[in-house]
PDB file of C-alpha atoms in Angstrom:
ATOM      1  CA  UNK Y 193      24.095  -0.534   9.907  1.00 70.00           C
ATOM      2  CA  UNK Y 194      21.551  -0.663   7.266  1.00 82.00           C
ATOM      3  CA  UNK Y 195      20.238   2.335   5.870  1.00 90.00           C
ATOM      4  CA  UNK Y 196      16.046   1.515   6.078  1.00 93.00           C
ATOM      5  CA  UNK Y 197      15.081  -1.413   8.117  1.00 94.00           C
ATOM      6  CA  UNK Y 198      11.279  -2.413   8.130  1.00 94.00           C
ATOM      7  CA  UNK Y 199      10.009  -3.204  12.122  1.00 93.00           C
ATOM      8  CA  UNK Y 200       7.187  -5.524  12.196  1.00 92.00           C
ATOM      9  CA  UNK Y 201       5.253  -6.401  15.043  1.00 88.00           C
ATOM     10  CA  UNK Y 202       1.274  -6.975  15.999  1.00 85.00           C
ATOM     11  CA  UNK Y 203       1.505  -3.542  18.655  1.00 85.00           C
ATOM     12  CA  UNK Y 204       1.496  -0.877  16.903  1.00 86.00           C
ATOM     13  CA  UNK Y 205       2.599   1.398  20.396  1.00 89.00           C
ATOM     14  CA  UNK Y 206       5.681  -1.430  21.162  1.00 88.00           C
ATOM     15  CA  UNK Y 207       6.653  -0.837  17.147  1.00 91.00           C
ATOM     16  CA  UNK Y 208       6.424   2.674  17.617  1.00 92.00           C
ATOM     17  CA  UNK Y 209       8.444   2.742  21.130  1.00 91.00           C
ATOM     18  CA  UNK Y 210      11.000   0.739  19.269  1.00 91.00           C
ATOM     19  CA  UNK Y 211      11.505   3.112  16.579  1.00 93.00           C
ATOM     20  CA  UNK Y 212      11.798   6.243  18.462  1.00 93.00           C
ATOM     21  CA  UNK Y 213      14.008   3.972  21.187  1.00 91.00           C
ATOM     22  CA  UNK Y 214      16.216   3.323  18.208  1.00 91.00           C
ATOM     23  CA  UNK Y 215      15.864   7.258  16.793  1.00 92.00           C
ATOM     24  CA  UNK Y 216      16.876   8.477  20.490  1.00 91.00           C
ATOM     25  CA  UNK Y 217      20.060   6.346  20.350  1.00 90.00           C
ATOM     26  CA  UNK Y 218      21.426   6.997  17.068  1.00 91.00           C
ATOM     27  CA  UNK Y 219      20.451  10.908  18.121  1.00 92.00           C
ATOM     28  CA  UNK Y 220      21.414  10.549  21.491  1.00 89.00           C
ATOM     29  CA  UNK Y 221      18.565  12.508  22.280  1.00 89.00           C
ATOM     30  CA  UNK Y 222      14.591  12.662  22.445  1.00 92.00           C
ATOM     31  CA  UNK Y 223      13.739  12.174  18.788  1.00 92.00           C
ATOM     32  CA  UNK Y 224      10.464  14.261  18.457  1.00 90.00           C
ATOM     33  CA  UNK Y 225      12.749  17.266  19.863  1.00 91.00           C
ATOM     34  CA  UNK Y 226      15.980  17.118  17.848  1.00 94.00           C
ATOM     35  CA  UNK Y 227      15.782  18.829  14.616  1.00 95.00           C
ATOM     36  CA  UNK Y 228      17.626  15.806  12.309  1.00 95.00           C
ATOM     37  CA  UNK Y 229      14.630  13.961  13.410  1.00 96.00           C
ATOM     38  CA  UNK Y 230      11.623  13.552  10.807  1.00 96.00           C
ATOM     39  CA  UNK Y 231       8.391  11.061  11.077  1.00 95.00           C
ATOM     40  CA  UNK Y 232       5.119  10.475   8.977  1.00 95.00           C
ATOM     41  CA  UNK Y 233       2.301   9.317  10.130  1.00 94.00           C
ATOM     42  CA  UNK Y 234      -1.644   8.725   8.288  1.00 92.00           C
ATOM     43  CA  UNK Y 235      -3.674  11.348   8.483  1.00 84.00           C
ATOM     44  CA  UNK Y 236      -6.897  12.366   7.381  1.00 71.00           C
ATOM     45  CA  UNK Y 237     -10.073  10.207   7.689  1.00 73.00           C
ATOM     46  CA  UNK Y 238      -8.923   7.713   5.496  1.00 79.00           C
ATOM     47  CA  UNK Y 239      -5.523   7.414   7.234  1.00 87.00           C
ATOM     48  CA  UNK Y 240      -3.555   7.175   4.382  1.00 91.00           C
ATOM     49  CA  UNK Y 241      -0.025   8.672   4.082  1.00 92.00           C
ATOM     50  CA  UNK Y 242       0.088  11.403   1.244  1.00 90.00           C
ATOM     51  CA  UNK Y 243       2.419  11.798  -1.641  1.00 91.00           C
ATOM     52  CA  UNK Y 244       2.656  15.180  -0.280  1.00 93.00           C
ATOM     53  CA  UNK Y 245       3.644  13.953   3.680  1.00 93.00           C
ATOM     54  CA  UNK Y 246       6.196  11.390   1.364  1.00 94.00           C
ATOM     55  CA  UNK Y 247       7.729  14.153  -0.643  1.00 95.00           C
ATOM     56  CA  UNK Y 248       7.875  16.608   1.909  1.00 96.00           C
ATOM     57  CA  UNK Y 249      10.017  13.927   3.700  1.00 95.00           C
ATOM     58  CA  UNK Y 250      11.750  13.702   1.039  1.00 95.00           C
ATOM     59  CA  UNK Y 251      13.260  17.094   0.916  1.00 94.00           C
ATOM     60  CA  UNK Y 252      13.951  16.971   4.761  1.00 94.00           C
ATOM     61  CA  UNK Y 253      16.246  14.001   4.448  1.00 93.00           C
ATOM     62  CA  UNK Y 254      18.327  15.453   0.989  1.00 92.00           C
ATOM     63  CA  UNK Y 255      19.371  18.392   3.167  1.00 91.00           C
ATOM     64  CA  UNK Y 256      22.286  17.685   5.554  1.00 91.00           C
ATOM     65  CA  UNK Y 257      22.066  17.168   9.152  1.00 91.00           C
ATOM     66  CA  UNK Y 258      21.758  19.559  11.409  1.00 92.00           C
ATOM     67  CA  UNK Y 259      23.413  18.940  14.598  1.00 91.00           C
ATOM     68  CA  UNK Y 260      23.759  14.511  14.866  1.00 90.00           C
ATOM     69  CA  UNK Y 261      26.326  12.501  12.032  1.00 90.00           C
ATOM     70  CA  UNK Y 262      22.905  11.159  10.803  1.00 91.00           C
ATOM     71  CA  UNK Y 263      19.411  12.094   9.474  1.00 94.00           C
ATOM     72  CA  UNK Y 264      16.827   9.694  11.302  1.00 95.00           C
ATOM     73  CA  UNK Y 265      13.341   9.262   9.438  1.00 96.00           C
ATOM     74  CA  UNK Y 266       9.990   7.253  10.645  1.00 96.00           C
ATOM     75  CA  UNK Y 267       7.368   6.459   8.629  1.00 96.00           C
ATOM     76  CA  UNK Y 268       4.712   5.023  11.140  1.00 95.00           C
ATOM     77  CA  UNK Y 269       2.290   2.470   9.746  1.00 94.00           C
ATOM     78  CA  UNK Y 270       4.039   2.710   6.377  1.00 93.00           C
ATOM     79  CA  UNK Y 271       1.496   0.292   4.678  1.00 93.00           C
ATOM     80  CA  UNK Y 272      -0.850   3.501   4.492  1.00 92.00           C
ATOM     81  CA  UNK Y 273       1.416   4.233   1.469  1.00 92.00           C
ATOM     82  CA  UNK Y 274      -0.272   1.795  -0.332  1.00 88.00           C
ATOM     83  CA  UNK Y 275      -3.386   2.496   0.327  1.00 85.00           C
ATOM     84  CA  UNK Y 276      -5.418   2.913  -3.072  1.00 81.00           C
ATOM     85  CA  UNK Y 277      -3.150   4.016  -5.977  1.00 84.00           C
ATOM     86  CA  UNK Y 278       0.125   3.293  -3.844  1.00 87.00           C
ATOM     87  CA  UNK Y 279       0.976   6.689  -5.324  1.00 89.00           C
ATOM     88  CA  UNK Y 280       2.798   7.560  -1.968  1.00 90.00           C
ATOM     89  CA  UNK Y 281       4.919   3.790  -1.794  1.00 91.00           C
ATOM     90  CA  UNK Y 282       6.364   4.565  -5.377  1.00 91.00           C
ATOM     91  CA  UNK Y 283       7.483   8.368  -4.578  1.00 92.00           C
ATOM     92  CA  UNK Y 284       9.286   6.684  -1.583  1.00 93.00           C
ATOM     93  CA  UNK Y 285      10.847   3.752  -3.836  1.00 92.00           C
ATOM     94  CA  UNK Y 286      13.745   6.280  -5.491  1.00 89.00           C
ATOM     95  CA  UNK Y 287      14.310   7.322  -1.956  1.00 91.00           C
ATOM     96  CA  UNK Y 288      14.698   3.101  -0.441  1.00 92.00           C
ATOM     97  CA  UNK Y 289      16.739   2.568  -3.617  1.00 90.00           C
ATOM     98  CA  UNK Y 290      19.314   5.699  -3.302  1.00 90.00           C
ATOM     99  CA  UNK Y 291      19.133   7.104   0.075  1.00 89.00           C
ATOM    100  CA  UNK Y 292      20.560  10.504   1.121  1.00 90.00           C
ATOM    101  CA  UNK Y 293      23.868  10.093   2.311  1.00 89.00           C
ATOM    102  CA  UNK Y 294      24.457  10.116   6.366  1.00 92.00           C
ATOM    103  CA  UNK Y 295      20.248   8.904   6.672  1.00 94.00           C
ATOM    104  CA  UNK Y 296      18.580   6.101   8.814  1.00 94.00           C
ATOM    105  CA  UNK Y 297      14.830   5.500   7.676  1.00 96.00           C
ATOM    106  CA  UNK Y 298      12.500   3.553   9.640  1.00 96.00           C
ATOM    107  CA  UNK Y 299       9.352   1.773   8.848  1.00 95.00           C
ATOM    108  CA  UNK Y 300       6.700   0.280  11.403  1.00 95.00           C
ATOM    109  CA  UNK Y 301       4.402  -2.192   9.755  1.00 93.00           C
ATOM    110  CA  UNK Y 302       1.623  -4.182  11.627  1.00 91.00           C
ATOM    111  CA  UNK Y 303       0.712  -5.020   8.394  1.00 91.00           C
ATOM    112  CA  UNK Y 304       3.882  -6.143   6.304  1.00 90.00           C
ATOM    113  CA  UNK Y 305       1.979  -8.113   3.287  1.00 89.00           C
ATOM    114  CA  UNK Y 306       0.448  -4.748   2.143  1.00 91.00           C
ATOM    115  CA  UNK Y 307       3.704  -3.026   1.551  1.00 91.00           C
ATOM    116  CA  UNK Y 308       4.780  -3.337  -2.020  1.00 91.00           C
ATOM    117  CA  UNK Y 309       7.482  -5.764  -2.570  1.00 92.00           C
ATOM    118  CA  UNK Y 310       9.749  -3.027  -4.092  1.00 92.00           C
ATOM    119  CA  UNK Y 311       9.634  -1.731  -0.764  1.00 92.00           C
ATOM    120  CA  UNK Y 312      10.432  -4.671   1.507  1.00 92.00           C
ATOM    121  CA  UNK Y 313      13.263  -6.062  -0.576  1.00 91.00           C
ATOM    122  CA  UNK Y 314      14.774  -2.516  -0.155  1.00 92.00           C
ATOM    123  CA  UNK Y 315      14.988  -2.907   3.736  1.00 92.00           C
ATOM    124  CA  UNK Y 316      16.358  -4.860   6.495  1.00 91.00           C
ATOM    125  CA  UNK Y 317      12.981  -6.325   7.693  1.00 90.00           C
ATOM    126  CA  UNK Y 318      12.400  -7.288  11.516  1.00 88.00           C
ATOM    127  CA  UNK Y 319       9.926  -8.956  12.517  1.00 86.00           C
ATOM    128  CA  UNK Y 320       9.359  -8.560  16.438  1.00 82.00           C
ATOM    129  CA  UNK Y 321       7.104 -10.646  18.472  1.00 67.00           C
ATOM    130  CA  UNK Y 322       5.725  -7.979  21.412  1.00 52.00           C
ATOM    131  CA  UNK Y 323       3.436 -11.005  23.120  1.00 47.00           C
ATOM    132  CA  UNK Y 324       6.197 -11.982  25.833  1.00 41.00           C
ATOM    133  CA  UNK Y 325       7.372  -8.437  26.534  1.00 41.00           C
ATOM    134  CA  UNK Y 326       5.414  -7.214  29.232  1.00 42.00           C
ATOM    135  CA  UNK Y 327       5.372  -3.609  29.199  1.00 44.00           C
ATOM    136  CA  UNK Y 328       5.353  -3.098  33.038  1.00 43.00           C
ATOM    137  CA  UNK Y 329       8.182  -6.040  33.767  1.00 44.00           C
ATOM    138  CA  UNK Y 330      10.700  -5.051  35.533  1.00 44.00           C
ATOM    139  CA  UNK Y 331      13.082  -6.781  33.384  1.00 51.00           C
ATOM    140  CA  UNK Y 332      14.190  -6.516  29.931  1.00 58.00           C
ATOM    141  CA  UNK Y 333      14.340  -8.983  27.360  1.00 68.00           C
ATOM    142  CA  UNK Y 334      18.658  -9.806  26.838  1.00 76.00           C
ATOM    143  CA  UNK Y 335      18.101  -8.302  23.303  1.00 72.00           C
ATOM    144  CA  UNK Y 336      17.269  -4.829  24.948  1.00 72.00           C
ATOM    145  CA  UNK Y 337      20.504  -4.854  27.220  1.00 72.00           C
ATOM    146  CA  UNK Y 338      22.583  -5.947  24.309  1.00 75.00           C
ATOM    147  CA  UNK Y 339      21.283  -3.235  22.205  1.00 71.00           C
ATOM    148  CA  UNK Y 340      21.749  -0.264  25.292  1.00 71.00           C
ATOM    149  CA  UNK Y 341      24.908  -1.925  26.544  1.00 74.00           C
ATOM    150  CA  UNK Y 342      28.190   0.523  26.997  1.00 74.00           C
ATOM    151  CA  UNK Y 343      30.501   0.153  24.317  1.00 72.00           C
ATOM    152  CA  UNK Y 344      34.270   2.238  24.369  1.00 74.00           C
ATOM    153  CA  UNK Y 345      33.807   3.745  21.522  1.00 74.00           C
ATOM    154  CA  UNK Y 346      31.268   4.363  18.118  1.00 71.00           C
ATOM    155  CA  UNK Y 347      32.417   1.566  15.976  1.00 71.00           C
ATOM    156  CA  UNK Y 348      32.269  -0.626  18.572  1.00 73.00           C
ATOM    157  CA  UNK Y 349      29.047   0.162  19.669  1.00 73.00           C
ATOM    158  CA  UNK Y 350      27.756   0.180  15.644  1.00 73.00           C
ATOM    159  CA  UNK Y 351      29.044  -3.512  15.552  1.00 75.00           C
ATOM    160  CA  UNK Y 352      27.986  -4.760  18.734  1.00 78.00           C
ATOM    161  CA  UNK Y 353      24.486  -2.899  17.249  1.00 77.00           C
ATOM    162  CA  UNK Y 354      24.665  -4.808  14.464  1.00 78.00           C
ATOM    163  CA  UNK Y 355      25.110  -8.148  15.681  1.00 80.00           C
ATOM    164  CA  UNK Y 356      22.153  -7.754  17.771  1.00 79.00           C
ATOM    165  CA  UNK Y 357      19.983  -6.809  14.295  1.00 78.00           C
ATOM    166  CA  UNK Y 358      21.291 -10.116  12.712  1.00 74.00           C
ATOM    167  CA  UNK Y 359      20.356 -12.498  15.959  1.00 74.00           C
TER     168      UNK Y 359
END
């Protein structure tokens, strides 16, 4: 796998369900309750994402993981970096460009064209169409089976991962 991959998508909930989908399986447990688990979101009025909430991210990921092989990071409508100065998207470039060793990082865009370019040429960008997934159906698209489906061991399982990123 990649180390930062940029999701895509016009929902912002189904690119958020995606990323913490994809945080609970590399975890193998609920992301917002397992401690090598670490997300940014706007805040404030403005809803912009601080070069504060960036560097405070920042130290969470250099430190090692606590209990899972990997550190697992999501920065939720990451285009709020670049709101204004875009003082937040350049403290995060150093970070796209050298990433802490055993760290996944996660970006959900709605809004991909006002991420700096520095920033999407640094990850492994996905662009997801959510119209056809109905989020009641009973069935799952064939990409969401491949994804979950059994594999006998890690490697495996990272490949057969892998190949389902590239198709």
């Amino acid at each position: 796998m990649g180390h930062s991959y940029l999701l895509t998508g016009d929902r912002a909930e189904s690119l958020e369900n995606l990323a913490l989908g994809l945080a609970g399986q590399v975890l193998d447990a609920a992301p917002q309750e397992h401690p090598d688990f670490h997300s940014v979101r706007p805040e404030s009025k403005s809803r912009h994402i601080t070069v504060e909430q960036i560097r405070e991210l920042e130290r969470e990921l250099y430190l090692r993981p606590y209990s899972a092989p990997l550190k697992v990071a999501v920065i939720f409508d990451a285009e709020r970096m670049c709101l204004g100065s875009a003082s937040a998207a350049n403290a995060f470039l150093k970070t796209l460009e050298e990433p802490p060793a055993h760290t996944l990082i996660l970006l959900t865009s709605g809004r991909p064209a006002m991420l700096l370019p520095t920033i999407i040429s640094r990850c492994l960008r996905l662009d997801l169409g959510f119209e056809d997934i109905d989020a009641g159906a009973a069935h799952e698209p064939e990409w969401i089976r491949a994804w979950y489906a059994r594999q006998p061991n890690p490697a495996l399982r990272a490949y057969a991962r892998a190949q389902v990123l590239h198709e």
